[in-house]
mmCIF file of the C-alpha atoms, coordinates in Angstrom:
data_MODEL
# 
_entry.id   MODEL 
# 
loop_
_atom_site.group_PDB 
_atom_site.id 
_atom_site.type_symbol 
_atom_site.label_atom_id 
_atom_site.label_alt_id 
_atom_site.label_comp_id 
_atom_site.label_asym_id 
_atom_site.label_entity_id 
_atom_site.label_seq_id 
_atom_site.pdbx_PDB_ins_code 
_atom_site.Cartn_x 
_atom_site.Cartn_y 
_atom_site.Cartn_z 
_atom_site.occupancy 
_atom_site.B_iso_or_equiv 
_atom_site.pdbx_formal_charge 
_atom_site.auth_seq_id 
_atom_site.auth_comp_id 
_atom_site.auth_asym_id 
_atom_site.auth_atom_id 
_atom_site.pdbx_PDB_model_num 
ATOM 1  C CA . MET A 1 1  ? -0.212 0.014  0.073   1.00 0.00 ? 1  MET A CA 1 
ATOM 2  C CA . THR A 1 2  ? 3.164  2.241  -0.578  1.00 0.00 ? 2  THR A CA 1 
ATOM 3  C CA . THR A 1 3  ? 3.256  4.869  -3.442  1.00 0.00 ? 3  THR A CA 1 
ATOM 4  C CA . ILE A 1 4  ? 6.864  3.423  -3.490  1.00 0.00 ? 4  ILE A CA 1 
ATOM 5  C CA . SER A 1 5  ? 6.255  0.672  -5.534  1.00 0.00 ? 5  SER A CA 1 
ATOM 6  C CA . GLN A 1 6  ? 4.124  2.703  -7.926  1.00 0.00 ? 6  GLN A CA 1 
ATOM 7  C CA . THR A 1 7  ? 7.335  5.139  -8.989  1.00 0.00 ? 7  THR A CA 1 
ATOM 8  C CA . ALA A 1 8  ? 9.850  2.317  -8.775  1.00 0.00 ? 8  ALA A CA 1 
ATOM 9  C CA . GLY A 1 9  ? 11.235 1.564  -12.353 1.00 0.00 ? 9  GLY A CA 1 
ATOM 10 C CA . ARG A 1 10 ? 10.075 4.802  -13.832 1.00 0.00 ? 10 ARG A CA 1 
ATOM 11 C CA . ASN A 1 11 ? 12.176 7.411  -14.747 1.00 0.00 ? 11 ASN A CA 1 
ATOM 12 C CA . LEU A 1 12 ? 11.709 10.817 -13.321 1.00 0.00 ? 12 LEU A CA 1 
ATOM 13 C CA . ARG A 1 13 ? 13.653 13.116 -15.349 1.00 0.00 ? 13 ARG A CA 1 
ATOM 14 C CA . PRO A 1 14 ? 12.533 14.174 -18.363 1.00 0.00 ? 14 PRO A CA 1 
ATOM 15 C CA . SER A 1 15 ? 14.509 12.533 -21.537 1.00 0.00 ? 15 SER A CA 1 
ATOM 16 C CA . SER A 1 16 ? 15.540 15.741 -23.061 1.00 0.00 ? 16 SER A CA 1 
ATOM 17 C CA . THR A 1 17 ? 17.733 16.751 -20.071 1.00 0.00 ? 17 THR A CA 1 
ATOM 18 C CA . GLY A 1 18 ? 20.170 13.072 -20.236 1.00 0.00 ? 18 GLY A CA 1 
ATOM 19 C CA . GLY A 1 19 ? 20.380 13.869 -23.827 1.00 0.00 ? 19 GLY A CA 1 
ATOM 20 C CA . PHE A 1 20 ? 21.595 17.228 -23.042 1.00 0.00 ? 20 PHE A CA 1 
ATOM 21 C CA . PHE A 1 21 ? 24.333 16.139 -20.738 1.00 0.00 ? 21 PHE A CA 1 
ATOM 22 C CA . SER A 1 22 ? 25.283 13.215 -22.903 1.00 0.00 ? 22 SER A CA 1 
ATOM 23 C CA . THR A 1 23 ? 25.427 15.323 -25.694 1.00 0.00 ? 23 THR A CA 1 
ATOM 24 C CA . LEU A 1 24 ? 28.105 18.052 -23.308 1.00 0.00 ? 24 LEU A CA 1 
ATOM 25 C CA . ALA A 1 25 ? 29.657 15.050 -22.189 1.00 0.00 ? 25 ALA A CA 1 
ATOM 26 C CA . GLN A 1 26 ? 30.999 13.993 -25.810 1.00 0.00 ? 26 GLN A CA 1 
ATOM 27 C CA . GLY A 1 27 ? 31.745 17.322 -26.537 1.00 0.00 ? 27 GLY A CA 1 
ATOM 28 C CA . ALA A 1 28 ? 34.029 18.057 -23.342 1.00 0.00 ? 28 ALA A CA 1 
ATOM 29 C CA . TYR A 1 29 ? 35.349 14.493 -24.323 1.00 0.00 ? 29 TYR A CA 1 
ATOM 30 C CA . ALA A 1 30 ? 36.235 15.211 -27.913 1.00 0.00 ? 30 ALA A CA 1 
ATOM 31 C CA . LEU A 1 31 ? 37.714 18.397 -26.942 1.00 0.00 ? 31 LEU A CA 1 
ATOM 32 C CA . PHE A 1 32 ? 39.864 17.058 -24.532 1.00 0.00 ? 32 PHE A CA 1 
ATOM 33 C CA . ASN A 1 33 ? 40.781 13.985 -27.005 1.00 0.00 ? 33 ASN A CA 1 
ATOM 34 C CA . SER A 1 34 ? 41.937 16.842 -29.370 1.00 0.00 ? 34 SER A CA 1 
ATOM 35 C CA . LEU A 1 35 ? 43.845 19.099 -26.658 1.00 0.00 ? 35 LEU A CA 1 
ATOM 36 C CA . GLU A 1 36 ? 45.621 15.871 -25.584 1.00 0.00 ? 36 GLU A CA 1 
ATOM 37 C CA . ARG A 1 37 ? 46.396 15.235 -29.649 1.00 0.00 ? 37 ARG A CA 1 
ATOM 38 C CA . ARG A 1 38 ? 47.678 18.555 -29.905 1.00 0.00 ? 38 ARG A CA 1 
ATOM 39 C CA . SER A 1 39 ? 49.966 18.139 -26.982 1.00 0.00 ? 39 SER A CA 1 
ATOM 40 C CA . ALA A 1 40 ? 51.431 14.731 -28.278 1.00 0.00 ? 40 ALA A CA 1 
ATOM 41 C CA . VAL A 1 41 ? 52.338 16.163 -31.761 1.00 0.00 ? 41 VAL A CA 1 
ATOM 42 C CA . LYS A 1 42 ? 53.971 19.227 -30.016 1.00 0.00 ? 42 LYS A CA 1 
ATOM 43 C CA . THR A 1 43 ? 56.018 16.861 -27.917 1.00 0.00 ? 43 THR A CA 1 
ATOM 44 C CA . LEU A 1 44 ? 57.056 14.952 -30.795 1.00 0.00 ? 44 LEU A CA 1 
ATOM 45 C CA . SER A 1 45 ? 57.749 17.693 -33.022 1.00 0.00 ? 45 SER A CA 1 
ATOM 46 C CA . ASP A 1 46 ? 60.147 19.042 -30.289 1.00 0.00 ? 46 ASP A CA 1 
ATOM 47 C CA . LEU A 1 47 ? 62.218 15.808 -30.252 1.00 0.00 ? 47 LEU A CA 1 
ATOM 48 C CA . ASP A 1 48 ? 65.514 15.467 -32.540 1.00 0.00 ? 48 ASP A CA 1 
ATOM 49 C CA . ASP A 1 49 ? 65.545 12.985 -35.433 1.00 0.00 ? 49 ASP A CA 1 
ATOM 50 C CA . ARG A 1 50 ? 67.678 10.552 -33.542 1.00 0.00 ? 50 ARG A CA 1 
ATOM 51 C CA . ALA A 1 51 ? 64.887 10.322 -30.941 1.00 0.00 ? 51 ALA A CA 1 
ATOM 52 C CA . LEU A 1 52 ? 62.232 9.966  -33.150 1.00 0.00 ? 52 LEU A CA 1 
ATOM 53 C CA . ARG A 1 53 ? 64.383 7.006  -35.284 1.00 0.00 ? 53 ARG A CA 1 
ATOM 54 C CA . ASP A 1 54 ? 64.313 5.384  -31.667 1.00 0.00 ? 54 ASP A CA 1 
ATOM 55 C CA . ILE A 1 55 ? 60.892 5.307  -31.450 1.00 0.00 ? 55 ILE A CA 1 
ATOM 56 C CA . GLY A 1 56 ? 60.356 4.026  -34.670 1.00 0.00 ? 56 GLY A CA 1 
ATOM 57 C CA . ILE A 1 57 ? 59.045 7.131  -36.633 1.00 0.00 ? 57 ILE A CA 1 
ATOM 58 C CA . THR A 1 58 ? 60.040 9.834  -38.813 1.00 0.00 ? 58 THR A CA 1 
ATOM 59 C CA . ARG A 1 59 ? 59.359 13.537 -38.470 1.00 0.00 ? 59 ARG A CA 1 
ATOM 60 C CA . SER A 1 60 ? 56.855 13.311 -41.369 1.00 0.00 ? 60 SER A CA 1 
ATOM 61 C CA . GLN A 1 61 ? 55.064 10.544 -40.003 1.00 0.00 ? 61 GLN A CA 1 
ATOM 62 C CA . ILE A 1 62 ? 54.608 12.332 -36.385 1.00 0.00 ? 62 ILE A CA 1 
ATOM 63 C CA . GLU A 1 63 ? 50.649 13.356 -37.021 1.00 0.00 ? 63 GLU A CA 1 
ATOM 64 C CA . ASP A 1 64 ? 50.018 9.694  -38.762 1.00 0.00 ? 64 ASP A CA 1 
ATOM 65 C CA . ALA A 1 65 ? 51.434 8.073  -36.043 1.00 0.00 ? 65 ALA A CA 1 
ATOM 66 C CA . VAL A 1 66 ? 49.298 10.350 -32.985 1.00 0.00 ? 66 VAL A CA 1 
ATOM 67 C CA . TYR A 1 67 ? 46.251 10.612 -35.002 1.00 0.00 ? 67 TYR A CA 1 
ATOM 68 C CA . GLY A 1 68 ? 46.028 6.511  -35.409 1.00 0.00 ? 68 GLY A CA 1 
ATOM 69 C CA . GLN A 1 69 ? 46.557 6.524  -39.391 1.00 0.00 ? 69 GLN A CA 1 
ATOM 70 C CA . VAL A 1 70 ? 49.042 3.785  -38.818 1.00 0.00 ? 70 VAL A CA 1 
ATOM 71 C CA . LYS A 1 71 ? 50.848 3.600  -42.269 1.00 0.00 ? 71 LYS A CA 1 
ATOM 72 C CA . ALA A 1 72 ? 52.055 -0.001 -43.389 1.00 0.00 ? 72 ALA A CA 1 
ATOM 73 C CA . GLU A 1 73 ? 55.670 0.459  -42.932 1.00 0.00 ? 73 GLU A CA 1 
ATOM 74 C CA . LEU A 1 74 ? 55.061 1.396  -39.401 1.00 0.00 ? 74 LEU A CA 1 
ATOM 75 C CA . THR A 1 75 ? 53.286 -2.207 -38.936 1.00 0.00 ? 75 THR A CA 1 
ATOM 76 C CA . ARG A 1 76 ? 56.377 -4.138 -39.544 1.00 0.00 ? 76 ARG A CA 1 
ATOM 77 C CA . TYR A 1 77 ? 57.738 -3.107 -36.342 1.00 0.00 ? 77 TYR A CA 1 
ATOM 78 C CA . LEU A 1 78 ? 54.743 -3.777 -34.263 1.00 0.00 ? 78 LEU A CA 1 
# 
């Protein structure tokens, strides 16, 4: 005879609120991801050619390596 059982399992928030926060979270994640990748490109660009060779990439492959566009010549080292 309690009213708790009648509302149990129901979503009391409007569905549009969940969509808004989900979109906001996805945008924040995309921004953080973009900033992190830009920082990685800058860090790798600051390395000398010998250090890049030790990692297994050349200067022209930095952005491809950071953004996940692995070329066939890089996969032979994996």
